[in-house]
Coordinates of C-alpha atoms and ligand atoms in Angstrom, one line a residue:
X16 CA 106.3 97.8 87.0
X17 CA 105.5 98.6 90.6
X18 CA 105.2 97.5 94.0
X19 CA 101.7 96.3 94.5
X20 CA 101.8 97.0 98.8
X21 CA 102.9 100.6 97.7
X22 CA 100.5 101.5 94.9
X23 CA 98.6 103.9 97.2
X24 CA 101.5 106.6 97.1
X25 CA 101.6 105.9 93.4
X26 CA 100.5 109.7 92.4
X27 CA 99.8 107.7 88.7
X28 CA 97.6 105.8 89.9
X29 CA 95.4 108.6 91.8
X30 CA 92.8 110.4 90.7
X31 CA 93.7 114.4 90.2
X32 CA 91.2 115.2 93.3
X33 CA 93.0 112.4 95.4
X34 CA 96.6 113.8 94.9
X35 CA 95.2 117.3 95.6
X36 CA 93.6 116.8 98.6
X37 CA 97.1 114.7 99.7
X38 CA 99.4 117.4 98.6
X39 CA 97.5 119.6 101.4
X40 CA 99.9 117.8 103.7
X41 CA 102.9 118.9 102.3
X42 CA 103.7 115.2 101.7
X43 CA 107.6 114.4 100.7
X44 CA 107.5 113.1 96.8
X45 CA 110.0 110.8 95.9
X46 CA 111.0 110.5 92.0
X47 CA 112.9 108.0 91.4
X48 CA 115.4 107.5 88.4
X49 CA 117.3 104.8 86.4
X50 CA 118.3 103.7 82.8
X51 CA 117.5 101.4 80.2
X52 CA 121.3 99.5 80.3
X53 CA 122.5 96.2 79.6
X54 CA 123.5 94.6 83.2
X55 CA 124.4 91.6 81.8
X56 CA 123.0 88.4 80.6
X57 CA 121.3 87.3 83.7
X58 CA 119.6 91.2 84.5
X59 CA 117.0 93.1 82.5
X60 CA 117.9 96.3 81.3
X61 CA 116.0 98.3 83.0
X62 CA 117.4 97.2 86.6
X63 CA 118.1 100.9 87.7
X64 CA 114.9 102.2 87.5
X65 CA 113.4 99.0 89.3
X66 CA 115.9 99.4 92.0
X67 CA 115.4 102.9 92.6
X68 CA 111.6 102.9 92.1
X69 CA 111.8 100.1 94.9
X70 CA 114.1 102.3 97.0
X71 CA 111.6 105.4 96.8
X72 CA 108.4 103.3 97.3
X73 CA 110.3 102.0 101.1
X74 CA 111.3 105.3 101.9
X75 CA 108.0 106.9 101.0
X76 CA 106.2 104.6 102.8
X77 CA 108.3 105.1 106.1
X78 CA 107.1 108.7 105.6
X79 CA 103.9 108.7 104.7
X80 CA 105.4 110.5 101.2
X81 CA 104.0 110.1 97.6
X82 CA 105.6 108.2 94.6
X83 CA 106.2 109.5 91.2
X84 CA 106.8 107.2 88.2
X85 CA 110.1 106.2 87.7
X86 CA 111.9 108.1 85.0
X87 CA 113.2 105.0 82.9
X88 CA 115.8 106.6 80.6
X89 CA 119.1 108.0 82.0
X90 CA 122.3 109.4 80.5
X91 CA 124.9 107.4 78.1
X92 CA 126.4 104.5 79.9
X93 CA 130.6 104.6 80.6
X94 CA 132.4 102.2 80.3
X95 CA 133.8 102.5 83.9
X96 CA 130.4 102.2 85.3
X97 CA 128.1 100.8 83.0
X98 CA 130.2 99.2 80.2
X99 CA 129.4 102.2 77.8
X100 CA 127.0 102.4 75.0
X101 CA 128.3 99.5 72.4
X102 CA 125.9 97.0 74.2
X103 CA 122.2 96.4 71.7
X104 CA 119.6 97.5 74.5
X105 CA 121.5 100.1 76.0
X106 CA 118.9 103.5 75.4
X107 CA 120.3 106.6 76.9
X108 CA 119.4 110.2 76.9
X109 CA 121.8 113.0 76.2
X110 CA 122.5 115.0 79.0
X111 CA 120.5 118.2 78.4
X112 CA 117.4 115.7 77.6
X113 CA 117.5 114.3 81.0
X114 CA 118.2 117.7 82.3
X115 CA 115.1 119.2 80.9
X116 CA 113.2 116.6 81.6
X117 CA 113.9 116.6 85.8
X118 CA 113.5 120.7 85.4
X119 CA 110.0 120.3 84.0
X120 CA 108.8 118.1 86.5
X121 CA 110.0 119.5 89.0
X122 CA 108.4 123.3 87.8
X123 CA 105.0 121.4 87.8
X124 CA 105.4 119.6 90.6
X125 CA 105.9 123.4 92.2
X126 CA 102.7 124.4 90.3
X127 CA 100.9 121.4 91.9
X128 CA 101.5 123.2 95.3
X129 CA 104.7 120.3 96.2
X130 CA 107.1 121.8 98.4
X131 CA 109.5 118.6 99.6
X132 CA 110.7 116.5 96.8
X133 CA 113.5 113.9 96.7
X134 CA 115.2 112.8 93.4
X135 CA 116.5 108.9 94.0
X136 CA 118.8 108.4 91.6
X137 CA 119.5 104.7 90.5
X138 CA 122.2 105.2 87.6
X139 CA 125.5 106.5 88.5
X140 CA 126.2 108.3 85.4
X141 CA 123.2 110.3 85.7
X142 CA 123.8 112.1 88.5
X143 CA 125.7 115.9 87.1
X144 CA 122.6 116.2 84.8
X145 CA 120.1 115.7 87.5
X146 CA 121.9 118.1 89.7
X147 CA 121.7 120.4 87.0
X148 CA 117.5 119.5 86.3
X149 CA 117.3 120.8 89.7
X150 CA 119.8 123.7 90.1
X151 CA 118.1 125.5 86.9
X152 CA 114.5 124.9 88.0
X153 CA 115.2 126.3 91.4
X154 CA 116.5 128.6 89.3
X155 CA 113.2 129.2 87.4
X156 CA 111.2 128.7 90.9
X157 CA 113.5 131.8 92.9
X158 CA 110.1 133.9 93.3
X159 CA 109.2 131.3 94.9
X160 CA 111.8 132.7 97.1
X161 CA 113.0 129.2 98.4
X162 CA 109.9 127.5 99.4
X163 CA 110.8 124.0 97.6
X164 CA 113.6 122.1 98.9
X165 CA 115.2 119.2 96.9
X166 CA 117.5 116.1 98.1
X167 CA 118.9 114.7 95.3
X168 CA 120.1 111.3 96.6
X169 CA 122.1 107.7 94.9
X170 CA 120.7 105.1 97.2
X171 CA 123.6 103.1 97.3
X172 CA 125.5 105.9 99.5
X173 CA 123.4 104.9 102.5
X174 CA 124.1 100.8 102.8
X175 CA 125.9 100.8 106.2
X176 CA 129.6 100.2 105.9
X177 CA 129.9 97.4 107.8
X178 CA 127.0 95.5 105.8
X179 CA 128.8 95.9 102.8
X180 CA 131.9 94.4 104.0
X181 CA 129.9 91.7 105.2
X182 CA 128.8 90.8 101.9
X183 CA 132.7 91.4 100.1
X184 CA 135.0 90.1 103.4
X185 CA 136.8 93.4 102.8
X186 CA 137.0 93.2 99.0
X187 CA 134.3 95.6 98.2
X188 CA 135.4 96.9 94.5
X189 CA 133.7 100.2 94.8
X190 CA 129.9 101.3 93.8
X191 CA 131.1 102.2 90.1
X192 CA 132.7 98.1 89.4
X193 CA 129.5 96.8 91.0
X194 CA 127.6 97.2 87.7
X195 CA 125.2 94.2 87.3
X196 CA 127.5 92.5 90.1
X197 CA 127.1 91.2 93.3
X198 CA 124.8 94.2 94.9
X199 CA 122.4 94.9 92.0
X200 CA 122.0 90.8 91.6
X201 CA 121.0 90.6 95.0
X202 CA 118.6 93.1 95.2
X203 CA 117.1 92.0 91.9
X204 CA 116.8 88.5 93.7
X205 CA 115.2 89.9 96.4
X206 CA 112.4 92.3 94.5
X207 CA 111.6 90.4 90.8
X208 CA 113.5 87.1 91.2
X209 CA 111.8 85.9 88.0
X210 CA 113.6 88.3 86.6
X211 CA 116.9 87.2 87.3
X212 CA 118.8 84.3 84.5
X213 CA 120.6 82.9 87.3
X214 CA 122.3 80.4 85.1
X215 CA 123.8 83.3 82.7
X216 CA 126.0 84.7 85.3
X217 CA 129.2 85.1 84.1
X218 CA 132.5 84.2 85.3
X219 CA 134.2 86.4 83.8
X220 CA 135.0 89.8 85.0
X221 CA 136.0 92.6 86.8
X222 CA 136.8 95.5 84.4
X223 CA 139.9 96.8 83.9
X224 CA 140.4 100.4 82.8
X225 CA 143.4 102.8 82.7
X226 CA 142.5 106.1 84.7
X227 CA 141.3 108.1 81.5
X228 CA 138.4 107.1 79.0
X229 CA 138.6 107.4 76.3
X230 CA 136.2 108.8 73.0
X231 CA 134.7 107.1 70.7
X232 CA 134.1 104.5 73.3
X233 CA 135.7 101.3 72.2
X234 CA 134.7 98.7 75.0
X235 CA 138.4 98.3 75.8
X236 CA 138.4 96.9 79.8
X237 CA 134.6 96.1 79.6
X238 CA 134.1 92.3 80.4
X239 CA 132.5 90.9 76.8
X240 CA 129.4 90.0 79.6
X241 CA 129.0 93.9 80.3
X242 CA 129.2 92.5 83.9
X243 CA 132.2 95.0 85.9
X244 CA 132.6 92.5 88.9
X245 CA 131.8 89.2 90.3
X246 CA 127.7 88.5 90.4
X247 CA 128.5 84.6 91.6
X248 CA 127.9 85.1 95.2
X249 CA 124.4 87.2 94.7
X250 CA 121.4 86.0 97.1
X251 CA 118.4 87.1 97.8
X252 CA 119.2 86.8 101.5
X253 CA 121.9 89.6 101.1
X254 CA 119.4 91.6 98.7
X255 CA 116.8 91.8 101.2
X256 CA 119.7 92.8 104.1
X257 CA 121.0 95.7 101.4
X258 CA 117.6 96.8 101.0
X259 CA 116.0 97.4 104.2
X260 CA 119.6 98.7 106.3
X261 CA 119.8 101.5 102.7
X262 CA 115.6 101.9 103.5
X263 CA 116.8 102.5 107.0
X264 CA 119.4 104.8 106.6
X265 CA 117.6 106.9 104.1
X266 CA 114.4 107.4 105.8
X267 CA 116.4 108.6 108.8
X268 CA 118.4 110.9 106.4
X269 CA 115.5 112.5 104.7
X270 CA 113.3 112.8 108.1
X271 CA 116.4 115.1 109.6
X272 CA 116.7 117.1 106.4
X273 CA 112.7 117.9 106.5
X274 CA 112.7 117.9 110.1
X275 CA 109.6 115.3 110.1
Ligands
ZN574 ZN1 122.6 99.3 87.5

């Protein structure tokens, strides 16, 4: 799945001559990462990796950067962020899988000539083992003698404070309980509403978990939807508000750290 309007920074989609006459620019390449995860019965599984593929194509385009394809497989869902791995659906990776997989890329993309890359990461419980993808290719890269430069970012860390309390009236119930809730809904709304079962939102939820988790995962606090907070008052209004003040923020974010 991709955005049509941003196909041309789709490096998939180009020819090998095209990308290599591109990459003579030094152009910022976005990958973008998510998960194949229940998020409910009115979201399809694999709403991370649309969200953050949508995320990356904005920001590339706002800086004339290129667009991997979306890495659709992340690490094990919890249950404090994702509802854990009981659900049917739910695909993950282990963590040295997903690891290796972000080091490889990255050691070609270096090969390629890329020298400004920016991991956007859709899936909350990926984020140690992408760190660590990119802390052990730099690793593999140091003759390179730090030419490439890497942001690793989670898009939801750049929606503007006071957009997000505009959307909760002060009862925001943190980025980890949003899981298939109000946030992800709306953004879904706005980007593939066809996607969205708006009659199967719950009513049930928000999940309740002691401090600890606890192994083997036995679902205990996950809503029986998989859904970790209210979804109810999801629009597309409020998706498209999310989406463009996070685009925002990020492209002003990555244009300081690569001084463009
Ligand atoms: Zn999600």
């Amino acid at each position: 799945m991709f955005d049509a309007e941003y196909a041309h920074r789709r490096i998939d989609l180009m020819s090998w001559t095209a990308y290599r006459d591109r990459l003579k620019d030094n152009p910022i390449i976005f990958l973008p990462v998510g998960a194949l995860e229940q998020h409910g019965p009115h979201l399809p599984m694999g709403c991370d990796a649309i969200l953050s593929e949508a995320m990356a194509a904005r920001v590339a385009d706002g800086l004339d950067g290129l667009q991997l394809p979306a890495l659709r497989y992340g690490y094990k869902s919890q249950a404090r962020s994702g509802g854990g791995q009981l659900f049917p659906g739910t695909t993950s990776l282990d963590g040295a899988t997903l690891t290796a997989t972000l080091r490889d890329i990255l050691r070609e993309l270096a090969r390629h000539g890329a020298r400004r890359v920016v991991v956007v990461n859709g899936h909350v419980e990926n984020q140690w083992f992408l760190t660590e993808g990119i802390d052990l290719a730099l690793r593999d890269l140091a003759p390179m003698q730090g030419q490439m430069k890497i942001l690793r970012c989670e898009y939801w860390n750049y929606t503007p404070q006071d957009v997000l309390e505009s959307m909760f009236d002060g009862d925001f119930p943190g980025v980890d309980l949003e899981h298939a809730a109000l946030l992800e809904t709306s953004m879904m709304l706005a980007l593939q509403p066809q996607l969205v079962d708006l009659d199967a939102i719950p009513e049930d939820a928000l999940g309740e978990f002691p401090g600890h988790d606890v192994y083997p995962q036995d679902g205990r606090g996950v809503p029986s939807s998989g859904v970790l907070a209210p979804a109810r008052a999801a629009s597309a209004e409020k998706g498209r508000t999310l989406i463009e003040s996070t685009v925002a923020e990020m492209v002003a974010a990555v244009r300081r750290e690569f001084a463009v």
